[in-house]
């Protein structure tokens, strides 16, 4: 429906007609944020999904699911951001959170890093493969493909309580 949390809250608080939207759309940018980050970090995927669920429930839209929009997370490997291995780890952890939240479609990052200076942005180097002319895969490609193969058709069963807010 709407992208920013304050905008969503104002529409929900004003009783936006439920028949005019199917779900609360989430587009958490995450970038280099820990996948398990907690509120009030609204950029982190897990925290952002939790906040969207709270807003829908609080304002009377309990029957509306939270869905994720086109391309989320963006764990980038440009200089100063994540290593290739950390990017792979983050992609998998973000996907597992999406599974736990019941997200029907999860579209993290982009297929390849983009060319030019845009590759140095938070978005431009979040590909599963390097930019042209190489197009060779990063560890995240292998990690995500393996996770998809191993968890194909899996359903989230339950939370496992821990003493850590980041696990």
Coordinates of C-alpha atoms in Angstrom, one line a residue:
X1 CA 0.0 0.0 0.0
X2 CA 2.3 2.8 1.2
X3 CA 6.1 2.8 1.8
X4 CA 7.0 4.8 4.8
X5 CA 5.9 3.9 8.3
X6 CA 4.6 7.4 9.2
X7 CA 2.6 7.5 6.0
X8 CA 1.1 4.1 6.6
X9 CA 0.2 4.9 10.1
X10 CA -1.6 8.1 9.1
X11 CA -3.7 6.2 6.5
X12 CA -4.5 3.4 8.9
X13 CA -5.3 5.8 11.8
X14 CA -7.6 7.7 9.4
X15 CA -9.4 4.4 8.7
X16 CA -8.4 4.0 5.1
X17 CA -11.0 1.7 3.5
X18 CA -9.8 -1.9 3.9
X19 CA -11.5 -2.9 0.6
X20 CA -9.1 -0.6 -1.2
X21 CA -5.9 -2.5 -0.4
X22 CA -4.9 -6.2 -0.2
X23 CA -1.9 -6.0 2.1
X24 CA 0.5 -3.8 4.0
X25 CA 3.5 -3.5 1.7
X26 CA 7.0 -3.5 3.2
X27 CA 10.1 -2.3 1.4
X28 CA 12.8 -2.6 4.1
X29 CA 16.1 -1.4 2.7
X30 CA 18.2 -3.1 5.4
X31 CA 21.5 -2.4 3.6
X32 CA 24.2 -3.6 6.0
X33 CA 21.9 -3.8 9.1
X34 CA 21.9 -7.1 11.0
X35 CA 19.0 -9.2 9.8
X36 CA 17.8 -9.7 13.3
X37 CA 17.9 -6.0 14.3
X38 CA 15.1 -5.0 16.6
X39 CA 12.8 -1.9 16.6
X40 CA 13.1 1.0 16.5
X41 CA 15.5 0.3 13.6
X42 CA 12.9 0.7 10.8
X43 CA 15.4 -0.1 8.0
X44 CA 16.1 -3.6 9.3
X45 CA 13.9 -6.2 7.6
X46 CA 12.8 -8.2 10.7
X47 CA 12.1 -5.0 12.7
X48 CA 10.3 -3.4 9.8
X49 CA 8.1 -6.4 9.2
X50 CA 7.2 -6.5 12.9
X51 CA 6.3 -2.7 12.9
X52 CA 4.1 -3.2 9.8
X53 CA 2.3 -6.0 11.6
X54 CA 1.8 -3.9 14.7
X55 CA 0.4 -1.0 12.7
X56 CA -2.1 -3.2 10.8
X57 CA -3.2 -4.9 14.0
X58 CA -3.4 -1.7 16.1
X59 CA -5.6 0.1 13.6
X60 CA -8.0 -2.8 12.9
X61 CA -6.6 -4.5 9.8
X62 CA -5.7 -7.8 11.4
X63 CA -7.0 -9.7 8.4
X64 CA -4.5 -7.9 6.1
X65 CA -1.1 -9.7 5.5
X66 CA 2.2 -8.0 5.3
X67 CA 3.9 -8.5 2.0
X68 CA 7.2 -7.4 0.7
X69 CA 7.7 -5.2 -2.3
X70 CA 10.0 -5.4 -5.3
X71 CA 13.7 -5.8 -4.3
X72 CA 14.4 -5.5 -0.6
X73 CA 17.4 -5.8 1.7
X74 CA 20.3 -4.6 -0.5
X75 CA 23.2 -6.0 1.4
X76 CA 25.9 -4.4 -0.7
X77 CA 29.5 -5.4 -1.3
X78 CA 30.9 -2.1 -2.5
X79 CA 34.0 -0.9 -0.7
X80 CA 33.2 0.0 2.9
X81 CA 30.1 -2.1 3.1
X82 CA 29.9 -5.9 3.5
X83 CA 32.3 -8.7 2.6
X84 CA 31.1 -11.2 0.0
X85 CA 30.7 -13.8 2.8
X86 CA 28.7 -11.5 5.0
X87 CA 26.5 -10.6 2.1
X88 CA 25.8 -14.3 1.5
X89 CA 25.1 -14.8 5.2
X90 CA 22.7 -11.8 5.3
X91 CA 20.8 -12.9 2.2
X92 CA 20.1 -16.3 3.8
X93 CA 19.2 -14.8 7.2
X94 CA 16.9 -12.2 5.6
X95 CA 15.2 -15.1 3.7
X96 CA 14.7 -17.1 6.8
X97 CA 13.1 -14.2 8.5
X98 CA 10.8 -13.7 5.5
X99 CA 9.9 -17.4 5.8
X100 CA 9.1 -17.0 9.5
X101 CA 6.9 -14.0 8.8
X102 CA 5.0 -15.9 6.1
X103 CA 6.1 -13.6 3.3
X104 CA 4.7 -15.1 0.1
X105 CA 7.4 -13.6 -2.3
X106 CA 10.8 -12.6 -1.2
X107 CA 13.0 -10.6 -3.7
X108 CA 16.3 -9.7 -2.1
X109 CA 18.8 -7.6 -4.0
X110 CA 19.4 -7.7 -7.7
X111 CA 20.8 -10.3 -10.1
X112 CA 24.0 -8.5 -10.9
X113 CA 25.9 -5.5 -9.5
X114 CA 25.2 -2.6 -11.8
X115 CA 27.9 -0.8 -13.8
X116 CA 29.2 2.7 -13.4
X117 CA 29.4 4.7 -10.3
X118 CA 26.0 3.5 -9.2
X119 CA 27.7 0.3 -8.1
X120 CA 29.3 2.4 -5.3
X121 CA 25.8 3.1 -3.8
X122 CA 24.0 1.0 -1.2
X123 CA 21.8 -0.5 -4.0
X124 CA 24.2 -0.9 -6.9
X125 CA 26.4 -3.7 -5.4
X126 CA 23.7 -5.8 -3.9
X127 CA 23.8 -8.3 -6.7
X128 CA 24.2 -12.1 -6.5
X129 CA 26.8 -11.8 -9.3
X130 CA 29.5 -9.2 -10.1
X131 CA 29.0 -6.5 -12.6
X132 CA 29.9 -6.9 -16.3
X133 CA 32.1 -7.8 -18.0
X134 CA 32.6 -10.6 -15.4
X135 CA 29.1 -11.6 -14.3
X136 CA 30.7 -14.3 -12.2
X137 CA 28.8 -15.4 -9.1
X138 CA 29.4 -14.2 -5.6
X139 CA 29.2 -16.5 -2.6
X140 CA 25.7 -15.2 -2.0
X141 CA 24.5 -16.8 -5.3
X142 CA 25.7 -20.2 -4.1
X143 CA 24.4 -19.7 -0.5
X144 CA 21.0 -18.6 -1.7
X145 CA 20.7 -21.4 -4.3
X146 CA 21.7 -23.9 -1.7
X147 CA 19.2 -22.5 0.8
X148 CA 16.4 -22.6 -1.8
X149 CA 17.2 -26.2 -2.7
X150 CA 17.4 -27.4 0.9
X151 CA 14.3 -25.5 2.1
X152 CA 12.1 -25.8 -1.0
X153 CA 8.5 -26.1 0.2
X154 CA 9.4 -25.6 3.9
X155 CA 7.0 -24.0 6.3
X156 CA 7.9 -22.1 9.5
X157 CA 6.9 -24.1 12.5
X158 CA 7.5 -22.0 15.6
X159 CA 9.7 -19.5 17.4
X160 CA 12.5 -20.8 19.5
X161 CA 12.9 -18.6 22.6
X162 CA 16.4 -17.5 23.4
X163 CA 17.9 -15.0 25.9
X164 CA 19.2 -13.0 23.0
X165 CA 17.2 -10.3 21.2
X166 CA 19.3 -10.7 18.1
X167 CA 18.9 -14.5 17.5

